[in-house]
Amino acid sequence: MAAMVPRLPQARLVETRQRGWVDPYAGLNAFNFTRQAPSPEISAYVEHFWVVTWTDLAEPYEQRIVSHPTVNMTITQDFHRIAGVIKGGFSYTMRGSGRVLGTRFRPGGFRPFLGGPVSELTGRFVEIGEMYGAAGASLVERVLAEPDPLAAIALTETFLLSMGPEPDPLAEEVAALVAMVADDVSMTRVDELAASSGRSVRSLQRLFRDYVGIGPKWVIRRFRLHEAAERVYQGLDLATLATELGYTDQAHLTRDFTAAVGMPPAAYARLRGQAPDPHAR
């Protein structure tokens, strides 16, 4: 009996901005970014689906990203792969016309589809066909052939559900802890997170490596850098920001920021003056 295609909400994909883009308003005339919530059947594992589309670009456009502590599965004509947590940033260059369909897993949500520690994928890109054989290759072919992004998302959900993922209390725990870090700007140290979790620091480190793919210190620092990028872009001074985000001094923040974003905070702040009006489309 053929697997049932999950029923997706009737709402259209919604335009949004993505935290982690190096320049949050660049490229508004080059591409569209949309996000779709997963169906209830897969929501324990998938945070959301995302779709980037572009048409008849006169010149190639490169979008740079400061990565999140998540696993993504991406399907486009150029590549079809699963990306573990990428410690640095990465970029994708769009040419002509095209589409990227992405599946962003919840922190810990990819472990049932891997069957082992998510740290095995950290810093790596693995072809979907390599990981899942003929079934993975078939998914790629069907998604690329499907012009409707909602139908392509439904194909992806069917594929994931066909693997029979089982609920995992530890995955739920780690997802809640990562959400806590993302939401609480004042949390800047691993021992603070350990105290909130009721675990020892060492136990927390093992849990994160196994389910997120990287340690809690990196996760905390990465979310604070996302916060820093957003607030530098909005014009907050670095000395105040360094203090609020738990850095020893402004120079420490500048070093981390430059390594992750690819430019120092002062240069990043200047992007604000070059940004187009996000509503002028």
XYZ file of C-alpha atoms in Angstrom:
281
model
C 0.000 0.000 0.000
C 1.386 3.404 -0.998
C 2.324 5.792 1.781
C -0.250 8.495 2.423
C 0.875 12.009 1.535
C 0.582 14.229 4.626
C -2.071 16.903 4.407
C -0.455 20.317 4.636
C -2.229 23.416 5.898
C -4.118 25.250 3.179
C -2.360 28.533 3.988
C 0.123 29.780 1.429
C 3.820 29.878 2.114
C 4.538 33.103 3.971
C 7.280 35.578 3.102
C 9.666 36.217 5.986
C 13.163 37.300 6.876
C 15.698 34.800 8.142
C 17.900 35.521 11.161
C 21.407 34.423 10.224
C 21.557 36.135 6.822
C 24.718 38.220 6.792
C 22.813 41.159 5.302
C 19.164 40.739 6.338
C 17.714 42.973 3.617
C 20.113 42.428 0.747
C 18.799 40.592 -2.279
C 15.145 41.478 -1.804
C 14.879 42.085 -5.525
C 16.891 38.985 -6.371
C 14.984 36.218 -4.599
C 12.012 35.306 -2.418
C 12.329 33.415 0.848
C 9.311 31.604 2.261
C 8.757 29.301 5.201
C 6.182 26.548 5.831
C 5.331 24.921 9.141
C 5.472 21.108 9.132
C 2.372 18.975 9.440
C 1.624 17.641 12.955
C 2.847 14.161 12.007
C 6.427 15.365 11.449
C 6.579 18.441 13.698
C 8.415 16.591 16.483
C 11.403 16.346 14.132
C 11.155 19.236 11.651
C 11.231 22.890 12.705
C 10.106 24.220 9.333
C 10.524 23.911 5.588
C 11.994 26.820 3.655
C 11.923 27.697 -0.014
C 14.115 30.178 -1.893
C 13.097 31.029 -5.467
C 14.610 33.403 -8.020
C 13.853 34.224 -11.654
C 15.953 35.573 -14.525
C 18.779 37.059 -12.498
C 20.809 39.429 -14.659
C 23.900 38.720 -12.557
C 24.809 35.977 -10.080
C 23.803 36.763 -6.501
C 25.622 35.339 -3.459
C 23.712 35.037 -0.176
C 25.902 34.491 2.882
C 24.629 32.769 6.022
C 25.852 32.555 9.615
C 24.815 29.008 10.468
C 22.441 27.767 13.177
C 22.848 24.711 15.471
C 20.613 22.610 13.224
C 20.753 19.994 10.473
C 19.339 20.991 7.089
C 18.379 18.908 4.071
C 18.496 20.955 0.862
C 17.425 20.066 -2.646
C 18.256 22.215 -5.655
C 19.501 21.609 -9.170
C 23.057 22.347 -8.027
C 23.126 19.967 -5.072
C 20.942 17.721 -2.923
C 22.490 17.103 0.428
C 22.224 16.936 4.183
C 24.280 19.518 6.057
C 25.374 18.956 9.614
C 26.055 21.884 11.916
C 28.484 24.148 10.060
C 30.765 25.927 12.501
C 31.575 28.848 10.232
C 29.381 30.610 7.731
C 28.572 29.440 4.235
C 27.108 30.876 1.069
C 25.105 29.954 -1.997
C 25.312 31.701 -5.373
C 22.100 31.983 -7.379
C 22.227 32.211 -11.158
C 19.497 32.511 -13.779
C 16.316 31.001 -12.346
C 15.924 28.322 -9.728
C 14.604 27.053 -6.427
C 15.996 25.600 -3.220
C 13.774 23.476 -1.000
C 15.139 23.121 2.510
C 14.110 21.058 5.512
C 15.350 22.521 8.768
C 15.254 19.903 11.510
C 14.688 20.778 15.126
C 17.813 20.575 17.297
C 17.992 16.848 18.056
C 15.285 16.139 15.478
C 17.571 14.577 12.899
C 18.953 11.872 15.162
C 16.132 9.360 14.411
C 16.923 9.724 10.703
C 20.644 9.179 11.266
C 20.646 6.383 13.821
C 23.756 7.648 15.565
C 25.366 10.721 17.120
C 24.613 13.861 15.110
C 28.228 14.928 15.725
C 29.122 12.465 12.940
C 27.712 15.057 10.517
C 29.191 18.196 12.059
C 30.973 20.285 9.444
C 29.974 17.864 6.672
C 27.701 17.792 3.636
C 26.416 14.335 2.664
C 24.492 13.581 -0.518
C 20.910 12.458 0.142
C 21.369 9.542 -2.247
C 24.541 8.509 -0.451
C 22.834 8.475 2.930
C 19.495 6.950 1.894
C 20.290 5.058 -1.305
C 17.708 4.621 -4.043
C 14.885 6.024 -1.899
C 16.855 9.226 -1.317
C 17.753 9.546 -4.988
C 14.084 9.067 -5.912
C 13.041 11.812 -3.485
C 15.490 14.218 -5.114
C 14.177 13.440 -8.592
C 10.534 13.891 -7.578
C 11.153 17.128 -5.663
C 13.091 18.654 -8.555
C 10.345 17.648 -10.993
C 7.542 19.112 -8.848
C 6.892 22.812 -9.649
C 4.550 23.411 -6.685
C 6.616 23.999 -3.521
C 3.819 22.825 -1.205
C 3.553 19.556 -3.141
C 7.350 19.209 -2.993
C 7.194 19.686 0.778
C 4.507 17.003 1.004
C 6.794 14.606 -0.902
C 9.572 15.347 1.588
C 7.294 14.723 4.568
C 6.141 11.415 3.102
C 9.764 10.362 2.633
C 10.701 11.236 6.220
C 7.647 9.542 7.708
C 8.358 6.397 5.678
C 11.474 5.896 7.814
C 9.284 5.443 10.889
C 10.950 7.898 13.290
C 10.162 7.248 16.936
C 9.651 9.962 19.570
C 12.720 10.455 21.749
C 12.442 12.202 25.133
C 16.098 13.220 24.953
C 15.513 14.926 21.608
C 12.614 16.822 23.148
C 14.788 17.813 26.099
C 17.631 19.104 23.945
C 15.237 21.016 21.671
C 13.795 22.770 24.721
C 17.278 23.623 26.007
C 18.358 25.061 22.648
C 15.156 27.118 22.540
C 15.972 28.393 26.039
C 19.392 29.531 24.855
C 17.921 31.211 21.779
C 15.284 33.095 23.767
C 17.280 34.139 26.843
C 19.840 36.769 25.821
C 21.211 36.844 29.368
C 22.354 33.194 29.188
C 26.025 33.314 28.256
C 27.659 30.374 30.088
C 27.340 26.598 29.946
C 27.119 26.294 33.725
C 24.025 28.529 33.669
C 22.371 26.232 31.143
C 23.429 23.167 33.136
C 21.849 24.606 36.276
C 18.608 25.293 34.391
C 18.594 21.786 32.914
C 19.338 19.938 36.155
C 22.275 18.213 34.447
C 25.989 18.420 35.100
C 28.097 20.338 32.598
C 29.662 17.098 31.366
C 26.275 15.401 30.932
C 25.013 18.444 29.031
C 28.038 18.361 26.746
C 27.463 14.681 25.924
C 23.765 15.294 25.250
C 24.457 18.175 22.884
C 27.169 16.346 20.940
C 24.908 13.334 20.548
C 21.704 15.135 19.568
C 22.649 18.619 18.316
C 26.019 17.715 16.857
C 28.048 20.311 18.727
C 28.647 21.392 22.306
C 26.492 23.795 24.335
C 29.248 26.434 24.519
C 29.208 26.797 20.730
C 25.392 26.901 20.680
C 25.290 29.671 23.293
C 27.980 31.674 21.536
C 26.349 31.278 18.124
C 22.970 32.551 19.312
C 24.664 35.477 21.033
C 26.426 36.276 17.743
C 23.087 36.192 15.919
C 21.829 38.634 18.525
C 24.942 40.776 18.130
C 24.558 40.911 14.348
C 20.951 42.007 14.630
C 21.673 44.681 17.206
C 24.818 45.997 15.513
C 22.748 46.322 12.368
C 20.200 48.326 14.376
C 22.917 50.672 15.624
C 23.673 49.546 19.211
C 27.203 50.470 20.334
C 29.697 47.623 20.739
C 30.764 48.307 24.325
C 27.200 48.033 25.586
C 26.539 44.983 23.437
C 29.699 43.177 24.597
C 28.676 43.629 28.217
C 25.087 42.495 27.670
C 26.116 39.373 25.745
C 28.711 38.195 28.253
C 31.939 38.992 26.387
C 35.026 39.897 28.383
C 35.447 43.101 26.374
C 34.668 44.756 23.060
C 37.761 43.247 21.399
C 36.572 39.720 22.281
C 33.196 40.385 20.664
C 34.881 41.894 17.606
C 37.073 38.805 17.118
C 34.177 36.350 17.393
C 31.911 38.508 15.255
C 34.477 38.869 12.468
C 35.222 35.134 12.428
C 31.542 34.213 12.117
C 30.179 36.998 9.919
C 33.207 37.597 7.733
C 33.596 41.305 8.565
C 34.125 43.365 11.723
C 31.117 44.908 13.467
C 31.912 48.431 12.223
C 31.799 47.273 8.603
C 28.635 45.304 9.285
C 26.971 48.363 10.813
C 27.647 50.272 7.590
C 25.436 47.787 5.731
C 22.519 49.389 7.528
C 23.047 52.607 5.597
C 23.137 50.688 2.324
C 20.029 48.596 2.999
C 17.039 49.048 0.685
C 13.624 49.809 2.095
C 12.229 46.301 2.885
C 8.739 47.508 2.011
C 9.660 48.985 -1.362
C 9.037 45.947 -3.513
